[in-house]
Short mmCIF file of C-alpha atoms and ligand atoms in Angstrom, two decimals:
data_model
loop_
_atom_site.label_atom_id
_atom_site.label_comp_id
_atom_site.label_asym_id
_atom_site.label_seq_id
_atom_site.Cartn_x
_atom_site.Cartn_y
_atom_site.Cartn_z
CA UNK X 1 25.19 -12.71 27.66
CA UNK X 2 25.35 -9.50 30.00
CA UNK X 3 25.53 -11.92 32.94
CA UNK X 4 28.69 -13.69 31.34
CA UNK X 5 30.39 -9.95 30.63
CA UNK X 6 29.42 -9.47 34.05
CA UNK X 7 30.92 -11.99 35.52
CA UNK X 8 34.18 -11.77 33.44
CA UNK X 9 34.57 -7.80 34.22
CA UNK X 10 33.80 -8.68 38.20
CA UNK X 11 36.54 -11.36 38.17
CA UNK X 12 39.12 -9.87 36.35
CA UNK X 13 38.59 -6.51 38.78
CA UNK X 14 39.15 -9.34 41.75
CA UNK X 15 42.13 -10.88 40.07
CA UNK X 16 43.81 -7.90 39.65
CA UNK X 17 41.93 -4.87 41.64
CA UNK X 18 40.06 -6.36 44.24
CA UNK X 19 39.45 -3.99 46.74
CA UNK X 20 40.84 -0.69 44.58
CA UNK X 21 38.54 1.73 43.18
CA UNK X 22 38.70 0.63 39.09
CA UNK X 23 40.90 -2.04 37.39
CA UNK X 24 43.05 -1.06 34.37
CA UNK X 25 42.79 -4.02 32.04
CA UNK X 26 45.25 -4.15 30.11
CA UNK X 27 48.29 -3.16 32.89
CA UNK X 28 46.31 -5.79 35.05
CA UNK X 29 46.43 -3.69 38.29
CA UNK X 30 43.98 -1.10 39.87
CA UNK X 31 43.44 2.31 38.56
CA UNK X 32 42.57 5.18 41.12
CA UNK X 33 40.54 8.33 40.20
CA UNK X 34 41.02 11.87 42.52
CA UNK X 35 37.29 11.66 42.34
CA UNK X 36 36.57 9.24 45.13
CA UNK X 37 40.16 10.97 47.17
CA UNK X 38 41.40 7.87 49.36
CA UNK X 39 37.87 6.31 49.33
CA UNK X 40 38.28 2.65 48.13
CA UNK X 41 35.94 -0.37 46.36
CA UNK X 42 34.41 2.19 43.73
CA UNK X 43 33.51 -1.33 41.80
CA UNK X 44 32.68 -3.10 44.47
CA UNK X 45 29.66 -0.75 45.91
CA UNK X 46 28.95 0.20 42.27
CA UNK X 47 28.75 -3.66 41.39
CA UNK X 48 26.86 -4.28 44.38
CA UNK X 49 22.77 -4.34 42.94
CA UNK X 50 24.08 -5.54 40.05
CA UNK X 51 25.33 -8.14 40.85
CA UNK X 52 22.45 -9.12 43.40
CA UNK X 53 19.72 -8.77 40.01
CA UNK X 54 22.08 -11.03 38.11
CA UNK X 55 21.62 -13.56 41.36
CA UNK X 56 25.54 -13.31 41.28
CA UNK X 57 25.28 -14.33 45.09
CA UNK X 58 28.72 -15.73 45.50
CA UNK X 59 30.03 -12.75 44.70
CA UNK X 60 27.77 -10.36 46.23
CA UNK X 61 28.15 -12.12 49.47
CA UNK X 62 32.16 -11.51 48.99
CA UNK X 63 30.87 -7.99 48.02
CA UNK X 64 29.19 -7.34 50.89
CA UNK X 65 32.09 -9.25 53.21
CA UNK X 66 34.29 -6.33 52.08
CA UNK X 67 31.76 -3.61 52.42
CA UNK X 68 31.92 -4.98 56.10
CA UNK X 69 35.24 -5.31 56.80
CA UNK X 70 37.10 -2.97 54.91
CA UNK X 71 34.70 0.07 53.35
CA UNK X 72 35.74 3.18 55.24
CA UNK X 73 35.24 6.73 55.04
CA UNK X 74 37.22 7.91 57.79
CA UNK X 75 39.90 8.89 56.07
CA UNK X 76 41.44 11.98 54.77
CA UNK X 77 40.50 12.61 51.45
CA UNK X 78 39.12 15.37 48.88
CA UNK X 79 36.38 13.75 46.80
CA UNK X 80 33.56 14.79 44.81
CA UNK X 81 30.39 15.45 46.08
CA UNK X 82 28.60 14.29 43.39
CA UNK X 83 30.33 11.08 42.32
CA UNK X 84 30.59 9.53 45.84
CA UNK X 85 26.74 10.77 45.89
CA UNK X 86 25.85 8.76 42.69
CA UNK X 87 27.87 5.60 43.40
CA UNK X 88 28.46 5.49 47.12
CA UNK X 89 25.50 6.61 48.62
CA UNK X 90 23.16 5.19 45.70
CA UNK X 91 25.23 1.96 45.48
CA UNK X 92 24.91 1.33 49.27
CA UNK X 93 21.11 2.31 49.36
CA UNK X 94 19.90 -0.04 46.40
CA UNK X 95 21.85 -2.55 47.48
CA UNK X 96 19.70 -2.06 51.17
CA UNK X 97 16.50 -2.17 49.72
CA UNK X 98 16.78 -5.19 47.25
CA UNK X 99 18.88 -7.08 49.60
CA UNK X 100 17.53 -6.30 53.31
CA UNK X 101 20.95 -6.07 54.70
CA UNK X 102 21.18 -3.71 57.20
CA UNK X 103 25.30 -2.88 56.76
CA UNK X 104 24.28 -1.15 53.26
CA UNK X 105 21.75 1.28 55.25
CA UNK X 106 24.19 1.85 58.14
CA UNK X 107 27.06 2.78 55.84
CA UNK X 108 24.72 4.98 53.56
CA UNK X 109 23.80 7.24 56.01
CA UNK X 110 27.48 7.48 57.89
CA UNK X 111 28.34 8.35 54.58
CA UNK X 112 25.88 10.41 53.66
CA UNK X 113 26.65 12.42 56.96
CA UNK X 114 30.22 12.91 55.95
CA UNK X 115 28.45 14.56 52.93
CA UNK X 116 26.75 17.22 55.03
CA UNK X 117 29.46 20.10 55.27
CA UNK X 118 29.36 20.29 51.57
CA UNK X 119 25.95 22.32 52.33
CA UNK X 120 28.10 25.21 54.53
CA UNK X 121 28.05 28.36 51.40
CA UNK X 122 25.90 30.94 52.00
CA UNK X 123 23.05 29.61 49.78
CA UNK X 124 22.80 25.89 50.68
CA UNK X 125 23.90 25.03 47.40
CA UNK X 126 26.89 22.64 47.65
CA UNK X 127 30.85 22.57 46.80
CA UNK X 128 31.76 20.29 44.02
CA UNK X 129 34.63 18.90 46.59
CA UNK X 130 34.63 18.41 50.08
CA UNK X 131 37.38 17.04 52.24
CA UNK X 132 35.15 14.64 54.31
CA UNK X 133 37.55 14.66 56.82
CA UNK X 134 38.10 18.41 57.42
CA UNK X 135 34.62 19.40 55.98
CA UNK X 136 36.16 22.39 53.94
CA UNK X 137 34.80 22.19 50.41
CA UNK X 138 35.43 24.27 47.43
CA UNK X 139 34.42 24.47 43.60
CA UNK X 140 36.37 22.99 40.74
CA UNK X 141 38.87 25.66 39.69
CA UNK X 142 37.44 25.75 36.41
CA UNK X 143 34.30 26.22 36.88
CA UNK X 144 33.02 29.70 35.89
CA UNK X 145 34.31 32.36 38.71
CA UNK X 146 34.41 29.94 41.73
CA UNK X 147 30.53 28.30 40.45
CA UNK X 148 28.86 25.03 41.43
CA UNK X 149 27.74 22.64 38.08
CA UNK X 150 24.02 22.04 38.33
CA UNK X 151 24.52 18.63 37.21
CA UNK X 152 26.13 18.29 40.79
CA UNK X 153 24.31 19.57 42.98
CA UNK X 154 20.94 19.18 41.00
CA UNK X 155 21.74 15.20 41.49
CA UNK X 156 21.45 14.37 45.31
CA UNK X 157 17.66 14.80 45.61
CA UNK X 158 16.96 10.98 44.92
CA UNK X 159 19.70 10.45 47.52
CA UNK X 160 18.72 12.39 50.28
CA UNK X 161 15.39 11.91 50.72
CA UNK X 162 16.03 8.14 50.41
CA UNK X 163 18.61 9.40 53.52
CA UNK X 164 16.41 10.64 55.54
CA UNK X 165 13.47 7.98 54.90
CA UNK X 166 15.72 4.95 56.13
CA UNK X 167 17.80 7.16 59.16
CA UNK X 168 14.24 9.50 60.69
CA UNK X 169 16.66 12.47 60.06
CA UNK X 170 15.07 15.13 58.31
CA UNK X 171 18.77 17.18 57.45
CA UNK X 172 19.20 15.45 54.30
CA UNK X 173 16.11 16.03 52.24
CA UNK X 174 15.96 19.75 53.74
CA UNK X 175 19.36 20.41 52.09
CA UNK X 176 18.22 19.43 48.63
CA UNK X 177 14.49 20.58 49.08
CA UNK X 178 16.51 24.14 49.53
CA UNK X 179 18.42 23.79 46.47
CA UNK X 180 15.18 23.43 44.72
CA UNK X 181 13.74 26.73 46.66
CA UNK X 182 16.85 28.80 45.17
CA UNK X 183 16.86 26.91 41.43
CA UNK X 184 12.73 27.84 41.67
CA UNK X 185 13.45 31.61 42.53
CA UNK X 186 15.73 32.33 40.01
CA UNK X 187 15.31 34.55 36.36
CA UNK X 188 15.90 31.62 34.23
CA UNK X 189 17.05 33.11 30.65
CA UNK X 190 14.95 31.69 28.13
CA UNK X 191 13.59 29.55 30.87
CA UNK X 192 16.57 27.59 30.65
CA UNK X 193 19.09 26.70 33.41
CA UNK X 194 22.66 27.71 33.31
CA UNK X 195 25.23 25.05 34.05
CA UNK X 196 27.08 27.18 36.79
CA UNK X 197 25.77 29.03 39.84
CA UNK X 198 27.71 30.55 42.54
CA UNK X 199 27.18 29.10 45.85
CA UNK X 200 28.17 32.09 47.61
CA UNK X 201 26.10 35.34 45.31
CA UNK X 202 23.31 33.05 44.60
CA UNK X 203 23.85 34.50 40.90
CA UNK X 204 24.44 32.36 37.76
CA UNK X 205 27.89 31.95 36.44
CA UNK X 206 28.58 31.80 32.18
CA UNK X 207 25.32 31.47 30.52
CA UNK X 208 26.32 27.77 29.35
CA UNK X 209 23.19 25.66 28.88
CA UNK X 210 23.17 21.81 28.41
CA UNK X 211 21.00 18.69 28.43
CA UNK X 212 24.69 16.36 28.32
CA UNK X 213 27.83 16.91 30.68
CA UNK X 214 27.16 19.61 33.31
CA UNK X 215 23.90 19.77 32.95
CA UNK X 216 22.03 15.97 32.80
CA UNK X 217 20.91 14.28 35.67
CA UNK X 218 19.62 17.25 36.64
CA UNK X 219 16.92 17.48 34.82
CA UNK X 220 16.57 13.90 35.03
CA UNK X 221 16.53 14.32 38.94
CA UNK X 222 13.26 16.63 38.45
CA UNK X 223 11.30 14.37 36.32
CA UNK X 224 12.51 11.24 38.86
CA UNK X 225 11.95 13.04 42.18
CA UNK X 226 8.14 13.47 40.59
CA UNK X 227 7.97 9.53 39.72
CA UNK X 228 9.91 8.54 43.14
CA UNK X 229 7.62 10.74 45.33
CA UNK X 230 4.43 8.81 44.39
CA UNK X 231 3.38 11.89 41.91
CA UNK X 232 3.41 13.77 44.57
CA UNK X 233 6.02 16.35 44.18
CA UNK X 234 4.49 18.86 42.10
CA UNK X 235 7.37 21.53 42.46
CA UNK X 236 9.55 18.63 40.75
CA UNK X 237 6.92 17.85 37.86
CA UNK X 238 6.12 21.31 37.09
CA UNK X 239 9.87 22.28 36.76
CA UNK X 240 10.67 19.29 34.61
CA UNK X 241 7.82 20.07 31.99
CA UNK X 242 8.76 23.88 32.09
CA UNK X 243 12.37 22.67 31.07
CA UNK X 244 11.72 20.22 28.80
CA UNK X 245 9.37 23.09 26.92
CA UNK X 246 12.20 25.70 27.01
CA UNK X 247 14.23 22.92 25.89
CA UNK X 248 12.53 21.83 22.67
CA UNK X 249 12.15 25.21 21.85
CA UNK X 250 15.97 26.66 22.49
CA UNK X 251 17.96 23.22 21.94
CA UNK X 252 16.03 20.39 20.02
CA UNK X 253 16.92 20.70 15.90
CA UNK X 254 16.63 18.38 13.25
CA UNK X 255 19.30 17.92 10.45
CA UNK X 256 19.02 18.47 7.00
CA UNK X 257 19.27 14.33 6.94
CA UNK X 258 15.91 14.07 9.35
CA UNK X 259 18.17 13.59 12.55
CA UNK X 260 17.18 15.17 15.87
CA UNK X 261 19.35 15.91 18.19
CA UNK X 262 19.89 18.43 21.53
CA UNK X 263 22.22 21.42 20.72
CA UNK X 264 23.86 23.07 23.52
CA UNK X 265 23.67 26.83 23.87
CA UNK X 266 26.24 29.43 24.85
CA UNK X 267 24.87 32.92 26.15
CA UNK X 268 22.10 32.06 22.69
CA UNK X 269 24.20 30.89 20.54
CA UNK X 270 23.77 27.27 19.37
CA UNK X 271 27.02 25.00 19.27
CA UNK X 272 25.48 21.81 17.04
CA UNK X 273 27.36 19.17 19.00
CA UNK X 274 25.59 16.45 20.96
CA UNK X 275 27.39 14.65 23.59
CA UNK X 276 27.17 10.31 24.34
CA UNK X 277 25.79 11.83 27.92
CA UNK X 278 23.18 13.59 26.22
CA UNK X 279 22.01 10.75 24.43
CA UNK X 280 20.43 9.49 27.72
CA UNK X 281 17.31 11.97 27.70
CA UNK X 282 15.86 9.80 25.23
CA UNK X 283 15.33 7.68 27.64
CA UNK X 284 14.00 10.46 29.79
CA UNK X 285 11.44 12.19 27.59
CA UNK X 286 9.76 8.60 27.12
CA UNK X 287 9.35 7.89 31.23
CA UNK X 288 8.13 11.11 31.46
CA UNK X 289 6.36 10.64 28.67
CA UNK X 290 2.75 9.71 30.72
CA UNK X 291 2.77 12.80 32.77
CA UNK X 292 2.95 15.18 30.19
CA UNK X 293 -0.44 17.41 29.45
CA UNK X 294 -2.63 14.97 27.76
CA UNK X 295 -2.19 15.89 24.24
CA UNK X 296 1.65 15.64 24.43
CA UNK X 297 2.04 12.10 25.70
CA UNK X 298 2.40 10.65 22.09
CA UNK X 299 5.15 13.36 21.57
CA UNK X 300 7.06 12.73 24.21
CA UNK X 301 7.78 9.20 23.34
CA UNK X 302 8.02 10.07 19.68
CA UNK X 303 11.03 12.26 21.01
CA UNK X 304 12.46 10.23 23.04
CA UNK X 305 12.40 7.55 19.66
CA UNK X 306 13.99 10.16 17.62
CA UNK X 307 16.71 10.67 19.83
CA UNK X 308 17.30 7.06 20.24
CA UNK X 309 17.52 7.05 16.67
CA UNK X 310 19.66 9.74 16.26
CA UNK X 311 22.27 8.06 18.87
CA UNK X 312 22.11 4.39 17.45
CA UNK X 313 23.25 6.33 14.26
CA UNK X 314 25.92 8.25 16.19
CA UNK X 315 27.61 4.53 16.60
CA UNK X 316 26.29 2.98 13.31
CA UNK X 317 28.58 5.61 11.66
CA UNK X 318 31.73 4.29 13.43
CA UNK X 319 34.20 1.46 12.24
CA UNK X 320 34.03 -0.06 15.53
CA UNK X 321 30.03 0.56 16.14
CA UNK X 322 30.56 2.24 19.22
CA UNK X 323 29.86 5.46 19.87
CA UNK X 324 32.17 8.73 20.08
CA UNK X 325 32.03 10.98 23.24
CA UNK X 326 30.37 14.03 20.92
CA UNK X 327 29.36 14.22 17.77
CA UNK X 328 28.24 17.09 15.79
CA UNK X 329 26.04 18.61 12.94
CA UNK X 330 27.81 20.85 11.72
CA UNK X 331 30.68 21.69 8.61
CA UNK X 332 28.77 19.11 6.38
CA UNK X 333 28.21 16.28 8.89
CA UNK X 334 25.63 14.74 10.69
CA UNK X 335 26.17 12.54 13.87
CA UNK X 336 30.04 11.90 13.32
CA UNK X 337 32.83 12.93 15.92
CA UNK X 338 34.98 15.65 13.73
CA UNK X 339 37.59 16.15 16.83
CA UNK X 340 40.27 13.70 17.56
CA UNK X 341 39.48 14.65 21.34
CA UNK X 342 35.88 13.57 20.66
CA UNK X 343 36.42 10.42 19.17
CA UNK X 344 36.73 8.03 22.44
CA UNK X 345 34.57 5.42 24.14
CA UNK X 346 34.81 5.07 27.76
CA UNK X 347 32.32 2.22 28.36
CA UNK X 348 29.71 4.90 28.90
CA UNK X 349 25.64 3.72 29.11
CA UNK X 350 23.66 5.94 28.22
CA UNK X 351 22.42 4.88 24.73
CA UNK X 352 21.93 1.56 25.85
CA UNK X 353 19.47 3.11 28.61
CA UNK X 354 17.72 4.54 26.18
CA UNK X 355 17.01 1.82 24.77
CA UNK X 356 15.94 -0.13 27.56
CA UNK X 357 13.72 2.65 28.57
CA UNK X 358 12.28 2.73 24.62
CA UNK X 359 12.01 -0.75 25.00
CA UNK X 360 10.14 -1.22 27.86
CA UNK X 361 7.81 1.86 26.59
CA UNK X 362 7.44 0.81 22.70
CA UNK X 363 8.41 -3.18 22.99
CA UNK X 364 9.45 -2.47 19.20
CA UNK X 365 12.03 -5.35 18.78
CA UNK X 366 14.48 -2.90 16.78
CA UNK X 367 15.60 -1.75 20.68
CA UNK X 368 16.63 -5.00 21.44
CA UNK X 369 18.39 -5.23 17.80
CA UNK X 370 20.23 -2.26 18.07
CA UNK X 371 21.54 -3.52 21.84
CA UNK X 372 22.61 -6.38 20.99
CA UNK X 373 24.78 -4.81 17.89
CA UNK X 374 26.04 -2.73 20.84
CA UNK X 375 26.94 -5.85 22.61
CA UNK X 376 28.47 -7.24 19.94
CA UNK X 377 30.71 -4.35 19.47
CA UNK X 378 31.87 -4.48 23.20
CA UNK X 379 33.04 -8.14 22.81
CA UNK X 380 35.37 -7.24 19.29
CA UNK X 381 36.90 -4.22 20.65
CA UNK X 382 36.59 -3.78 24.35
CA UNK X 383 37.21 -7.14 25.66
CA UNK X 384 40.91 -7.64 26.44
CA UNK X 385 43.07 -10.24 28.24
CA UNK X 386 42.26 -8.41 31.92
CA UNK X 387 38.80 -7.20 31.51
CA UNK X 388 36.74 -4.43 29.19
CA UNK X 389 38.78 -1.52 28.54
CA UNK X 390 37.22 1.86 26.83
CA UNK X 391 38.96 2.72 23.29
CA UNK X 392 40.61 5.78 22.25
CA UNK X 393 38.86 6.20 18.46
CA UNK X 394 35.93 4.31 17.32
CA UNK X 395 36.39 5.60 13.94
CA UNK X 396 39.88 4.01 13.39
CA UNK X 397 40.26 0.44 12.51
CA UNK X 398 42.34 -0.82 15.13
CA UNK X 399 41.75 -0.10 18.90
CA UNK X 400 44.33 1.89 21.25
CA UNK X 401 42.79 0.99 24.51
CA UNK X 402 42.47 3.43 27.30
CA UNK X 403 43.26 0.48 29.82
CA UNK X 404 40.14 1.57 32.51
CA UNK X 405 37.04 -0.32 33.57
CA UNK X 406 34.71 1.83 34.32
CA UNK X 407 33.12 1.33 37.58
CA UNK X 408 29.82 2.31 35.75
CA UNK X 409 30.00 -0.06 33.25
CA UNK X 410 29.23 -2.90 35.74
CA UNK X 411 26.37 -0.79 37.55
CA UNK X 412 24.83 0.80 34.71
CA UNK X 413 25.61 -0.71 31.18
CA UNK X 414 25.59 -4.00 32.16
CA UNK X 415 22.87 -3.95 34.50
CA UNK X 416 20.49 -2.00 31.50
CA UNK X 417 21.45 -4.65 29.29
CA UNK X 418 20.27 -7.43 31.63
CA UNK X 419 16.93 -5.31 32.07
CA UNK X 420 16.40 -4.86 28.84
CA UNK X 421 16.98 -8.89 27.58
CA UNK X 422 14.82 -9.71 30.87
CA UNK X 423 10.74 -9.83 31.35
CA UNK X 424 9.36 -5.93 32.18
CA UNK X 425 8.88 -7.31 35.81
CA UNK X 426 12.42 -7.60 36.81
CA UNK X 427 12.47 -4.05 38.88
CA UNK X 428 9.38 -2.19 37.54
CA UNK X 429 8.89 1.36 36.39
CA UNK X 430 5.84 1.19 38.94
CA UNK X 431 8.00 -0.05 41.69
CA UNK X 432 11.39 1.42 41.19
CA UNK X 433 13.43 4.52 39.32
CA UNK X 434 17.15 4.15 38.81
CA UNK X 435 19.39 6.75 40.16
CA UNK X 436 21.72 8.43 37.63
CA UNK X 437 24.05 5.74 37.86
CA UNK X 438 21.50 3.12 37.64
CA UNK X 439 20.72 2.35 41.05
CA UNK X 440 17.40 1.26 41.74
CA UNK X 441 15.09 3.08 44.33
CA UNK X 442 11.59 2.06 45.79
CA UNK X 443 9.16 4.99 44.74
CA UNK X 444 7.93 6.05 48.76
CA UNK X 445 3.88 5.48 48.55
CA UNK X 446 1.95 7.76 50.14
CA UNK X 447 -0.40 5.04 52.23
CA UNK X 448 3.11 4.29 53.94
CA UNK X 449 3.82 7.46 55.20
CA UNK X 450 0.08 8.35 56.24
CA UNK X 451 0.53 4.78 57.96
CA UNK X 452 4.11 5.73 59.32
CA UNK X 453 2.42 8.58 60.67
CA UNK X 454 -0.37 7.32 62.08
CA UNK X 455 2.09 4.55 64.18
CA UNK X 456 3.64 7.70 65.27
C1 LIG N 1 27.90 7.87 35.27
O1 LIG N 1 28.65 8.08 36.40
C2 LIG N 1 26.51 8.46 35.42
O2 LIG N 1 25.66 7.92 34.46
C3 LIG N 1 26.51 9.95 35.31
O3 LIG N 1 25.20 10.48 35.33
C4 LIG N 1 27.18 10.37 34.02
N1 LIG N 1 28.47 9.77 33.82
C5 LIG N 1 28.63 8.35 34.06
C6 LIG N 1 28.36 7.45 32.88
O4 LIG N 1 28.68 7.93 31.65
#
């Protein structure tokens, strides 16, 4: 079934899009985000693995024919650091290493150059924007007084040392191996990590702490730079466990209905709202389940259960069984959007990777149950004449459509539903780990690089 969505959202993006960054469904023509500037074929490179696992190879031949002809980044444009990171860089690098084709790794690392004035603040830790033609950065206006978001900046490490494995240039992983050395030497409050720190003092911003927007990957990024090194990056280990310990402590709550669920915290103050993007730690706690100190292994994946739980009942208790953007537990409710601005679906995936990770963990069949409910859902409401288009209130009982296709709903929940109806071999945890926006990376052995440097 995800290979027939797949192939309906990939044409109707080349009907009506092909080439632009998104497609808008409904209006049947393409839909362009500030967050990629002038870049073009956010789909396309997005779409790219994807489409390869799904042995689309028609169209990831046409794929990669654009990517050839027509994907260029020298042009004059502001973008985001961190997106074209996640979906540029990592689209172009899986795409290299589970298709051989040298274009992907040539246009990874010229873009992953372009990436490398972002780095210029006093501290080494990054803009949010850069114009990559210019190289002058500068922070999201609205991030506390002038700050970088740690879910930015603490999501290139998977990246960048992929960058400098496939191109001998050791720049890229020493940029994010320093962001590590400042995030190590700082007073964390509580032992938690603000969401904002200024690239320029070195100091945090607001004392804003979160496991969903702003905060994520990064976290995610420690526990995966462990797993992707081989086990042998104990900095990243060691700072994943601390965080996950300040975070049970400080965040995780249960409701008065048995729900768990990740709070966010403001300067120690708990705000009891959990956010669809949170719901993908799950997932998280139950990969990192096996490195945990011996007696906590079993907890870990009971965790990352509960919060799987908590999120399949964050869309059971919608009209349309999709998921709202937050949900709270708070004012008499429990896992139910209370905001009108909360109440949208954009396509998102992160439930649905936790359940592929709790699948391929627990093999309990109610993963694959509660996925395919999910996919039902998609094909009532999101499916439209021109593609799948995001709705504007999953609690109301006809759909307002919000007329974009996500570029991440072909990389990420697609793909994660294909992995989790396939056999555990198709990409394996031993082999691979999946990027933040579900691009798959070879883990780097250690025998290769003592052989690498022994050919040396
Ligand atoms: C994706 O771009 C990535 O998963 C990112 O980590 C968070 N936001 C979207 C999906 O919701």
């Amino acid at each position: 079934v995800s290979l027939q969505m797949m192939k309906y959202a990939w044409d109707n993006y080349k009907r009506y899009a092909w080439g632009l960054n998104e497609l808008k469904p409904i209006s049947k023509q393409g839909h362009s985000s500030n967050l990629f500037g002038s870049i073009q074929g956010a789909t396309i490179v997005d779409a790219l693995d994807t489409l390869y696992i799904m042995e689309m190879k028609e169209e990831f031949k046409e794929a990669k024919e654009w990517v050839e002809k027509n994907l260029d980044f020298n042009v004059n444009a502001e973008i985001s650091v961190f997106e074209v990171n996640i979906r540029f860089v990592g689209g172009l690098l899986s795409a290299y290493y589970l298709s051989g084709e040298e274009i992907f790794r040539k246009k990874a690392v010229e873009l992953g150059e372009k990436l490398l004035p972002a780095f210029n603040t006093p501290t080494g830790i990054p803009w949010a924007l850069l114009n990559i033609k210019s190289g002058i950065g500068r922070n999201w206006p609205w991030a506390s007084g002038g700050s970088s978001i740690l879910a930015e900046f603490g999501t290139l490490h998977l990246e960048f040392v992929h960058l400098s494995h496939l191109s001998g240039n050791p720049v890229f992983a020493e940029k994010v191996m320093n962001i590590r050395k400042v995030l190590s030497r700082l007073d964390k409050p509580e032992g938690l990590y603000p969401n904002y720190l200024n690239p320029s003092s070195g100091q945090w911003g607001q004392h804003h702490v979160s496991i969903g927007g702003l905060g994520d990957s990064f976290y995610e990024y420690l526990l995966k730079a462990w797993l992707m090194s081989d086990k042998t990056d104990e900095e990243g280990k060691r700072m994943y466990y601390d965080a996950v310990q300040a975070i049970e402590t400080h965040l995780i709550r249960k409701s008065s209905g048995g729900l768990t669920y990740i709070a966010e915290w403001k300067g120690g103050l708990l705000e009891h709202k959990m956010g669809h993007l949170t719901c993908f730690a799950g997932g998280m706690f139950a990969l990192g389940a096996d490195g945990a100190p011996s007696d906590k292994t079993g907890h870990h994946i009971e965790l990352g259960a509960e919060i799987a739980r908590t999120c399949h009942e964050s869309y059971d208790r919608t009209s349309m069984k999709l998921g709202p953007e937050a949900f709270r537990f708070d004012g008499g409710v429990e896992a139910i959007a209370t905001r009108q601005n909360e109440k949208y679906y954009i396509l998102r995936p992160e439930v649905i990777e936790t359940y592929m990770y709790m699948w391929r963990l627990t093999h309990d069949p109610k993963y694959r149950e509660w996925a395919w409910e999910a996919v039902e859902a998609l094909e009532k409401h999101c499916r439209v004449d021109g593609g799948y288009s995001g709705i504007r209130d999953v609690y109301s009982n006809h759909e307002s459509h919000d007329d974009v296709q996500q570029s991440f709903f072909l990389s990420e929940t697609l793909k994660y539903l294909y992995l989790l109806f396939s056999d555990d071999d198709l990409l394996p945890f031993e082999h691979w780990v999946f990027n933040t926006e579900a691009h798959p990376f070879p883990i780097l052995r250690k025998e290769d690089e003592s052989k690498e440097e022994k050919q040396k």
